[in-house]
XYZ file of C-alpha atoms in Angstrom:
591
model
C -94.904 58.595 37.954
C -96.055 61.725 36.257
C -94.335 63.674 38.996
C -90.944 62.065 38.134
C -91.441 62.736 34.449
C -92.107 66.393 35.224
C -88.927 66.556 37.366
C -86.866 65.001 34.597
C -88.322 67.381 32.032
C -87.588 70.376 34.262
C -83.989 69.123 34.770
C -83.465 68.669 30.998
C -84.832 72.143 30.297
C -82.562 73.550 32.998
C -79.489 71.845 31.542
C -80.387 73.093 28.086
C -80.822 76.655 29.306
C -77.558 76.433 31.254
C -75.685 75.262 28.195
C -77.202 78.046 26.115
C -76.517 80.711 28.704
C -73.120 79.602 30.034
C -71.702 77.219 27.457
C -72.499 79.613 24.621
C -70.959 82.478 26.516
C -67.859 80.418 27.083
C -67.592 79.757 23.392
C -68.190 83.382 22.644
C -65.548 84.286 25.172
C -63.104 81.893 23.511
C -63.918 83.428 20.166
C -63.318 86.875 21.584
C -60.031 85.689 22.984
C -59.056 84.260 19.604
C -60.087 87.479 17.914
C -58.099 89.425 20.490
C -55.010 87.360 19.723
C -55.557 87.902 16.019
C -56.064 91.586 16.689
C -52.864 91.679 18.747
C -50.891 90.032 15.920
C -52.405 92.188 13.199
C -50.006 94.758 11.678
C -51.116 97.882 9.838
C -49.510 99.471 6.792
C -49.972 102.353 4.344
C -51.180 101.683 0.790
C -48.902 104.462 -0.496
C -45.925 103.609 1.746
C -45.875 99.827 2.271
C -42.632 100.070 4.247
C -44.666 101.499 7.136
C -45.618 98.787 9.634
C -47.401 99.596 12.911
C -49.056 97.316 15.523
C -52.307 99.284 15.553
C -54.542 101.280 13.233
C -53.937 104.982 12.738
C -52.547 107.475 10.251
C -49.472 107.037 8.048
C -46.597 109.075 9.596
C -45.505 110.126 6.097
C -48.629 111.033 4.136
C -51.356 110.958 6.807
C -53.554 108.390 5.017
C -55.489 105.806 7.045
C -53.510 102.629 7.654
C -54.895 99.355 6.342
C -54.433 95.780 7.666
C -51.173 94.263 6.412
C -51.218 90.784 4.978
C -49.383 88.207 7.071
C -46.240 86.764 5.433
C -44.768 84.563 8.125
C -45.168 81.409 5.967
C -43.438 79.295 8.586
C -40.168 81.258 8.474
C -37.922 81.709 11.491
C -37.684 85.061 13.262
C -34.573 86.146 11.300
C -35.687 84.973 7.860
C -37.619 86.852 5.205
C -38.851 86.135 1.710
C -38.763 88.100 -1.538
C -41.071 87.683 -4.476
C -39.785 86.221 -7.730
C -40.712 89.512 -9.406
C -38.593 91.492 -6.937
C -35.686 89.092 -7.474
C -35.811 89.613 -11.233
C -36.247 93.392 -11.212
C -33.411 93.954 -8.712
C -31.147 91.499 -10.585
C -30.427 89.637 -7.348
C -27.858 86.907 -7.983
C -26.475 84.260 -5.669
C -23.393 82.015 -5.671
C -22.395 78.872 -3.834
C -19.491 79.470 -1.434
C -16.406 77.501 -2.403
C -17.545 76.743 -5.955
C -16.825 79.923 -7.906
C -13.295 80.931 -6.918
C -10.502 79.523 -9.057
C -6.836 79.225 -8.194
C -6.086 81.972 -10.714
C -8.060 84.481 -8.652
C -5.658 84.420 -5.705
C -3.328 87.068 -7.138
C -3.127 90.777 -6.333
C -3.331 93.422 -9.055
C -1.695 96.733 -8.154
C -1.733 99.998 -10.102
C 1.519 101.873 -10.489
C 3.588 104.336 -12.468
C 6.979 104.213 -14.180
C 9.679 106.568 -12.862
C 13.366 106.898 -13.572
C 15.739 104.722 -11.557
C 17.051 107.179 -8.987
C 20.056 104.942 -8.334
C 21.025 105.637 -11.951
C 20.339 109.381 -11.764
C 22.945 112.142 -11.592
C 22.729 115.905 -11.142
C 24.873 118.477 -12.942
C 25.373 121.300 -10.417
C 26.756 124.823 -10.821
C 30.253 125.349 -9.321
C 30.234 129.148 -9.264
C 27.783 132.064 -9.311
C 26.763 133.675 -12.601
C 24.130 134.398 -15.239
C 23.143 132.127 -18.136
C 23.975 133.718 -21.502
C 23.331 130.663 -23.695
C 21.808 127.270 -23.017
C 22.681 124.311 -25.235
C 20.373 121.789 -23.474
C 16.829 123.034 -23.961
C 14.358 120.157 -23.629
C 13.605 117.132 -21.524
C 14.507 113.800 -23.090
C 17.687 115.074 -24.760
C 20.728 112.874 -24.451
C 23.794 114.486 -22.904
C 27.296 113.003 -23.098
C 30.093 113.626 -20.627
C 32.193 116.566 -21.831
C 29.390 118.087 -23.921
C 28.954 121.880 -23.759
C 25.736 122.730 -21.909
C 25.777 126.517 -21.263
C 27.674 129.774 -21.499
C 27.871 131.701 -18.241
C 28.767 135.312 -17.439
C 30.317 135.601 -13.972
C 31.902 138.685 -12.356
C 33.642 136.259 -9.998
C 35.367 134.548 -12.941
C 36.373 137.847 -14.532
C 38.183 138.893 -11.331
C 39.810 135.472 -11.095
C 41.063 135.738 -14.696
C 42.846 139.005 -13.828
C 44.580 137.148 -10.979
C 45.532 134.339 -13.373
C 47.076 136.736 -15.910
C 49.198 138.393 -13.193
C 50.177 135.040 -11.624
C 51.140 133.655 -15.052
C 53.593 136.541 -15.538
C 55.162 135.761 -12.123
C 55.114 132.009 -12.705
C 58.912 131.672 -12.786
C 59.524 133.593 -9.575
C 56.360 132.682 -7.658
C 55.182 129.241 -8.829
C 53.175 128.626 -5.651
C 51.003 131.706 -6.316
C 50.414 130.539 -9.895
C 49.439 127.053 -8.805
C 47.043 128.412 -6.165
C 45.208 130.509 -8.763
C 45.028 127.561 -11.192
C 43.593 125.339 -8.465
C 40.827 127.881 -7.899
C 39.706 127.371 -11.495
C 39.937 123.590 -11.130
C 37.550 123.778 -8.170
C 35.160 125.618 -10.481
C 35.528 122.766 -13.012
C 37.148 125.134 -15.534
C 40.386 124.034 -17.155
C 41.976 123.177 -20.471
C 41.905 125.313 -23.610
C 39.877 128.174 -22.142
C 42.479 128.874 -19.443
C 45.360 128.384 -21.889
C 43.844 131.060 -24.108
C 43.609 133.512 -21.181
C 47.253 132.870 -20.205
C 48.604 133.186 -23.768
C 46.610 136.258 -24.870
C 46.387 138.046 -21.531
C 42.758 138.866 -22.370
C 39.793 138.241 -20.080
C 36.962 136.021 -21.408
C 33.569 137.495 -20.524
C 31.532 134.260 -20.926
C 32.771 130.808 -19.946
C 31.400 127.595 -21.454
C 30.642 124.924 -18.915
C 30.702 121.231 -19.855
C 28.716 118.317 -18.536
C 30.541 115.839 -16.327
C 27.610 113.346 -16.417
C 25.936 111.328 -19.188
C 22.326 110.271 -19.685
C 18.810 111.412 -20.679
C 17.783 114.818 -19.366
C 14.836 114.411 -16.989
C 14.883 117.847 -15.343
C 16.167 121.315 -16.311
C 16.430 123.858 -13.499
C 17.630 126.934 -15.472
C 16.852 128.950 -18.578
C 18.507 131.778 -20.527
C 18.878 134.864 -18.334
C 18.445 133.036 -15.037
C 21.095 133.145 -12.310
C 22.972 130.094 -11.179
C 24.414 129.626 -7.714
C 27.299 127.514 -6.515
C 26.022 124.037 -5.599
C 22.539 124.476 -7.085
C 21.444 122.021 -9.825
C 21.497 122.982 -13.485
C 19.909 119.829 -14.847
C 19.404 116.163 -13.971
C 20.061 113.138 -16.162
C 19.035 109.495 -15.829
C 20.248 106.248 -17.270
C 17.010 104.689 -18.561
C 18.451 101.226 -19.207
C 16.544 100.320 -16.036
C 13.438 102.016 -14.593
C 11.345 101.783 -11.449
C 7.711 100.701 -11.343
C 6.266 102.219 -8.162
C 3.056 100.678 -6.793
C 0.870 101.847 -3.890
C -0.089 99.147 -1.377
C -2.843 99.828 1.177
C -1.948 99.192 4.800
C -4.366 96.264 5.162
C -2.449 94.415 2.422
C 1.140 95.111 3.494
C 1.532 91.687 5.091
C 0.957 90.038 1.711
C 4.204 91.335 0.168
C 7.934 90.836 0.689
C 11.179 91.618 -1.122
C 12.036 89.210 -3.898
C 8.416 88.394 -4.890
C 7.872 87.810 -8.603
C 5.782 90.464 -10.351
C 4.245 90.357 -13.819
C 3.916 93.904 -15.205
C 1.553 94.949 -17.994
C 0.758 98.292 -19.603
C -1.882 99.545 -22.036
C 0.933 100.748 -24.317
C 1.794 97.115 -25.112
C -1.400 95.134 -24.436
C -0.017 91.847 -25.769
C 3.226 91.904 -23.773
C 4.105 91.038 -20.195
C 7.285 91.990 -18.332
C 8.759 90.181 -15.365
C 10.426 91.742 -12.345
C 10.892 91.308 -8.611
C 9.959 93.394 -5.600
C 13.119 95.388 -4.929
C 12.005 97.664 -2.091
C 9.035 98.165 0.270
C 8.966 101.572 1.938
C 9.175 101.200 5.746
C 7.224 104.460 6.230
C 3.462 104.696 5.662
C 2.080 107.698 3.775
C -0.417 109.099 6.309
C -2.394 110.945 3.621
C -3.111 107.969 1.345
C -2.609 105.207 3.965
C -0.319 103.378 1.534
C 3.303 102.279 1.296
C 5.421 102.344 -1.835
C 6.371 99.001 -3.367
C 9.123 99.191 -6.005
C 9.998 96.878 -8.883
C 13.143 97.361 -11.019
C 12.488 96.692 -14.724
C 14.961 96.124 -17.545
C 14.483 98.892 -20.133
C 17.334 98.433 -22.615
C 14.811 98.571 -25.457
C 13.385 101.820 -23.996
C 9.793 100.522 -24.012
C 8.982 102.069 -20.640
C 8.694 105.842 -20.406
C 8.720 107.697 -17.070
C 5.134 108.688 -16.250
C 3.593 105.630 -17.933
C 0.839 103.794 -15.990
C 1.330 100.062 -15.408
C -0.302 97.200 -13.530
C 1.526 94.575 -11.514
C 0.088 91.144 -10.749
C 1.629 88.937 -8.087
C 0.716 86.059 -5.834
C -0.097 86.936 -2.239
C 1.573 85.370 0.778
C -1.019 82.955 2.196
C -0.288 82.212 5.842
C -2.990 79.564 6.261
C -3.827 76.335 4.470
C -5.790 77.238 1.348
C -8.160 74.329 1.887
C -9.322 75.917 5.151
C -9.942 79.374 3.656
C -13.316 80.296 2.143
C -13.190 83.076 -0.422
C -16.177 85.199 -1.482
C -16.634 88.118 -3.906
C -16.285 91.591 -2.399
C -19.708 92.470 -3.873
C -21.325 90.087 -1.386
C -20.072 91.962 1.699
C -21.728 94.898 3.462
C -19.842 96.875 6.123
C -20.935 99.018 9.037
C -18.218 99.993 11.471
C -16.347 96.817 12.456
C -19.184 94.505 11.377
C -19.174 92.665 8.052
C -22.365 90.925 6.938
C -23.622 88.822 4.049
C -27.049 87.498 3.127
C -27.454 83.725 2.985
C -30.173 82.039 0.927
C -31.457 79.482 3.402
C -33.848 77.646 1.085
C -32.358 76.443 -2.226
C -35.785 76.228 -3.835
C -37.293 79.538 -2.632
C -36.005 83.130 -2.254
C -35.734 83.006 1.549
C -32.811 84.916 3.097
C -31.259 85.809 6.421
C -28.392 88.064 7.457
C -25.198 86.511 8.783
C -22.216 88.263 10.385
C -18.815 87.084 9.179
C -15.157 87.676 10.045
C -13.024 88.701 7.068
C -9.365 87.942 6.447
C -7.199 89.407 3.685
C -8.523 90.902 0.478
C -7.215 89.004 -2.544
C -7.850 90.880 -5.764
C -11.663 91.344 -5.888
C -12.367 88.705 -3.237
C -12.158 88.371 0.559
C -11.072 85.489 2.718
C -13.744 84.495 5.280
C -12.325 83.274 8.579
C -15.632 82.720 10.399
C -19.361 82.712 9.653
C -19.675 80.716 6.414
C -19.149 77.145 5.285
C -18.513 75.615 1.901
C -21.854 75.029 0.220
C -23.612 78.092 1.668
C -25.475 80.097 -0.977
C -24.962 83.854 -0.615
C -26.158 86.986 -2.414
C -23.396 88.347 -4.684
C -25.318 90.963 -6.663
C -28.153 93.173 -5.411
C -26.977 92.881 -1.811
C -28.203 96.390 -0.948
C -31.679 95.562 -2.221
C -31.862 92.425 -0.091
C -30.656 94.422 2.924
C -33.386 96.977 2.272
C -35.998 94.215 2.218
C -34.711 92.948 5.556
C -35.048 96.402 7.110
C -38.528 96.978 5.702
C -39.713 93.629 7.088
C -38.192 94.301 10.500
C -35.562 91.557 10.223
C -31.894 91.663 11.189
C -30.002 93.860 8.747
C -26.754 95.706 8.305
C -27.892 98.803 10.216
C -30.274 96.958 12.563
C -28.396 94.173 14.336
C -31.292 93.124 16.545
C -34.153 93.319 14.050
C -37.438 95.176 14.457
C -38.778 98.179 12.601
C -36.460 101.153 12.318
C -38.471 104.356 12.113
C -36.351 107.299 11.032
C -39.009 109.708 9.799
C -37.670 109.319 6.248
C -38.854 105.804 5.434
C -40.653 107.086 2.350
C -37.431 108.245 0.707
C -36.255 105.442 -1.505
C -32.472 105.392 -1.432
C -32.231 107.472 1.728
C -28.782 107.993 3.202
C -28.266 105.908 6.325
C -26.591 107.134 9.455
C -23.604 105.079 10.545
C -19.985 104.482 9.738
C -20.567 103.815 6.051
C -22.198 107.015 4.912
C -24.054 107.044 1.620
C -25.432 103.487 1.676
C -28.747 103.400 -0.133
C -31.949 101.564 0.678
C -33.927 100.671 -2.418
C -37.469 99.496 -2.885
C -37.725 95.877 -3.963
C -39.588 96.627 -7.173
C -38.826 99.365 -9.723
C -41.611 101.873 -10.346
C -42.815 101.745 -13.937
C -42.523 105.140 -15.646
C -42.647 106.408 -19.235
C -39.682 106.150 -21.623
C -39.777 109.930 -22.001
C -39.188 110.408 -18.270
C -36.325 107.884 -18.335
C -34.731 109.722 -21.266
C -34.924 113.030 -19.400
C -33.337 111.399 -16.348
C -30.615 109.952 -18.596
C -29.623 113.467 -19.719
C -29.118 114.348 -16.036
C -27.077 111.160 -15.593
C -24.872 112.176 -18.548
C -24.128 115.481 -16.804
C -23.371 113.565 -13.614
C -20.734 111.494 -15.447
C -19.133 114.731 -16.714
C -19.167 116.026 -13.128
C -17.501 112.847 -11.856
C -14.809 113.071 -14.576
C -14.061 116.702 -13.685
C -13.562 115.704 -10.034
C -11.229 112.890 -11.110
C -9.116 115.489 -12.959
C -9.376 117.833 -9.951
C -10.561 120.606 -12.284
C -12.697 122.734 -9.960
C -13.520 125.233 -12.737
C -14.909 122.474 -14.956
C -16.854 121.145 -11.949
C -18.699 124.467 -11.740
C -19.456 124.490 -15.471
C -20.792 120.936 -15.505
C -22.814 121.516 -12.312
C -24.667 124.356 -14.052
C -25.591 121.995 -16.888
C -26.664 119.350 -14.372
C -28.942 121.811 -12.561
C -30.369 123.146 -15.837
C -31.254 119.674 -17.169
C -32.621 118.657 -13.773
C -35.137 121.519 -14.081
C -36.233 120.084 -17.463
C -37.266 116.720 -16.027
C -41.053 116.745 -16.356
C -42.585 115.212 -13.240
C -45.996 115.322 -14.954
C -44.796 112.174 -16.709
C -45.126 110.405 -13.355
C -48.768 109.404 -13.155
C -48.641 107.401 -9.919
C -48.792 109.420 -6.710
C -46.062 107.291 -5.133
C -43.663 107.865 -8.028
C -44.505 111.571 -8.062
C -43.698 112.004 -4.375
C -40.481 110.009 -4.562
C -39.194 112.127 -7.451
C -40.061 115.365 -5.603
C -37.996 114.232 -2.603
C -35.039 113.218 -4.790
C -35.178 116.349 -6.966
C -35.200 118.634 -3.931
C -32.081 117.060 -2.451
C -30.302 116.967 -5.826
C -30.927 120.681 -6.315
C -29.723 121.510 -2.805
C -26.481 119.531 -3.111
C -25.717 120.814 -6.643
C -26.318 124.416 -5.570
C -23.819 123.923 -2.740
C -21.265 122.651 -5.275
C -21.786 125.829 -7.318
C -21.190 127.945 -4.225
C -17.771 126.379 -3.552
C -14.630 126.615 -5.692
C -12.547 124.391 -3.385
C -12.316 120.857 -4.774
C -12.579 119.348 -1.270
C -15.946 121.007 -0.624
C -17.193 120.137 -4.115
C -16.415 116.470 -3.473
C -18.201 116.609 -0.132
C -21.469 117.716 -1.807
C -20.924 115.398 -4.784
C -21.320 112.512 -2.352
C -24.943 113.614 -1.680
C -25.613 114.044 -5.412
C -24.348 110.480 -5.951
C -26.619 109.067 -3.248
C -29.754 110.750 -4.563
C -29.087 110.045 -8.239
C -28.404 106.389 -7.387
C -31.791 106.378 -5.711
C -33.457 107.842 -8.808
C -31.817 105.423 -11.241
C -32.637 102.380 -9.110
C -36.279 103.409 -8.790
C -36.963 104.806 -12.288
C -34.138 103.426 -14.495
C -32.232 104.991 -17.424
C -32.227 101.977 -19.775
C -28.497 101.252 -19.491
C -26.117 99.390 -17.206
C -24.783 101.552 -14.363
C -22.018 100.545 -11.948
C -22.465 101.516 -8.290
C -18.928 101.897 -6.869
C -17.585 102.424 -3.363
C -14.324 103.611 -1.784
C -13.945 102.815 1.952
C -11.282 105.514 2.426
C -13.309 108.444 1.077
C -15.239 110.797 3.341
C -12.606 110.650 6.120
C -12.481 106.838 6.046
C -16.281 106.568 6.432
C -16.648 105.522 2.818
C -18.503 107.084 -0.118
C -20.267 105.892 -3.274
C -20.460 107.103 -6.857
C -21.884 105.975 -10.213
C -19.988 105.017 -13.352
C -20.683 103.759 -16.851
C -17.562 101.592 -16.708
C -16.680 98.704 -14.444
C -13.118 100.046 -14.113
C -12.736 102.126 -10.947
C -11.672 105.758 -11.410
C -12.065 107.476 -8.035
C -13.574 111.020 -8.063
C -12.864 111.588 -4.357
C -9.043 111.378 -4.558
C -8.003 111.843 -8.206
C -4.368 110.928 -8.903
C -3.665 110.423 -5.198
C -5.675 107.167 -5.145
C -7.119 106.876 -8.638
C -8.079 103.200 -8.444
C -9.223 103.026 -4.808
C -12.620 101.359 -4.700
C -14.685 98.537 -6.129
C -18.009 97.799 -7.800
C -20.651 97.114 -5.143
C -23.703 96.722 -7.363
C -24.726 96.673 -11.026
C -27.932 98.599 -11.735
C -29.685 97.502 -14.924
C-alpha cells in the first residue's frame, strides 16, 4: 500500500514540476507574444515635433532628439477616420454645416463684376479729309458736347492753298468752261469744305491760309486724337463722339461659367455710386471668342442712360439667375470654402459623428459654381455634416495622423523632410496650400504686435501689386524687410516656437530679397506668392490679434493657383490687377 502511495506522490510531484516548467513557459511565451504584438503596434514620436510618427524607436529626423512612445488614439475609429480635440477645434475656428440646410433660393444667382463703356453702336468718328497742320483747336477736353456744324479746328494746308489758286482761275473762266469750274468745286466738296469760305475766295480772289473745319457728327467727346501743332492726315481720326443716352456694361465671364448665360437674360445692375438704386437690363451680346489671356468671354448689357447716371469707366456689378439644367431638388449645394482641390480631385471633410469631432475625407464631383457655392453631383447626401471653415487645418490633422487627405489619397505618413515647418508649401497642382498645426502656439503680446507691423507692410505690398506699381512694390518691400529684422525672437520662450519662427523668417527674408532684386511686376508677383505662404504660416501659428482673410485664385501661378492674405473679405487680386481684379474667393478666416 505504501508503495502505491509513493508512486502517486511521485506522479503528483512530476505533474507539478511539469506544469511549472512547461506550463509556465507557455504562459511566458504567450506573454512575450502579446508584448511583441504590442511592440509591433507601438508608434514613436518626437516631443518637440509631434507630427513625426515612426514604427520603431530612434532619433527625430528633424532635431535629432530621442523618440518617445506615442499614445494610441484609435478609440474604435475606422481606418480613414481621425479625431480632433475640442481645444484644437476652438483654436482653429473649425465650423461645420449640414448639407442641404444652409443654402437658400436667393443664393442661386451669379454676381459678375464689370465696367461701363460707351455704346459703340452710338459712337461716331470725325475724320480728317485732307492733309494739314492744326493752327487752332476749338474742342480741347473729353466730355465736351459737340453739335453737328460746330467749328472744331483751323487747319493750314499747302494742298488747299494750291486748290484755291485753281478755284480762282476756274471761277474767272466759269462762263466759257463751266465743266472745269464744277470739277474744281467738287474737289472742295470731297474735302468737306463749302459754303461761305469758298464764296469769299471766289468773290475776293484772295487765298485763305487757314481753313475752319466743322463737325459733321454730334455727341459727347470721348477721344481726341490731335492737338495744336500736330499734323492731320486724310482719313485719320480727329476726335470721337458718343451718344450716352445708352451705355454698355461689360462683364467678364470665366469659361467654366459660360454655359450658365444666354442672350435675353435679365440682369440687375448695381454700382457703389448709387448704393440704394438698382438698374435693370438684359444680356445683349456674349462674345463668341474667348480671351486666352484671362480665360474669359465678354458679356454685354445695354443700359438706359437718359439721366446720365452712368459714366464710362464706372465699376458695376450685375446679378442674374443662372441656367439650371437639372432639377434643383436633385442638386446639393455647398459653400466654396468647404472644398479643397488638387489637380482634378475635389475633396471635403465629413464629420461622421454628430456628437464628437470625428472626421474623414471624402472625394466629390463638382458641378457649376453658383455665386460663392458649388453644386455637388456625386459624393454627398442631404444631411451630411461637412467642414466649412478651417478646412485646411482639418486636412493638416489628417496628414499628421496618416489618414487620407488632399495630398495623400491612400493615407499613411508622408515624410517630406520638412514636416517641422508649420505652413509648409505642398508640392502638387495647387501650389501654396498651407499645413497648419492644430493648436496655436502661445506667445507674448509684444511678439504679436511686432508681427502685426510686418503684416501691415504685407498689406501695403499686396495693394501695390494690385495697382501694378512695381516702384512702390520695391519701396514697401524694403519696409517689410526692415520691420521683419525688428521682430525679437527672444520673445519666444518655447524651443518649438523659436525654431518655427527661425524657419519662417529665413524664407520670408529670402523671398522678399528676391522681390527687391526684380523690377518686373511678373517676377515680383512670383516671389510674393512665397511671402504670402510663409506669412500665412506665421499668423496661423502665432496670431496678430485681428481677423485675417486667407484668399485663393485658381488661375494665378499659371493656373496652378496661389494664395494671399487680406484684411477685407472682398477679393482684390494682387496677381492680375485690373485684368482679373475680382478673381478668387475666401478659403479660410484666421482669427
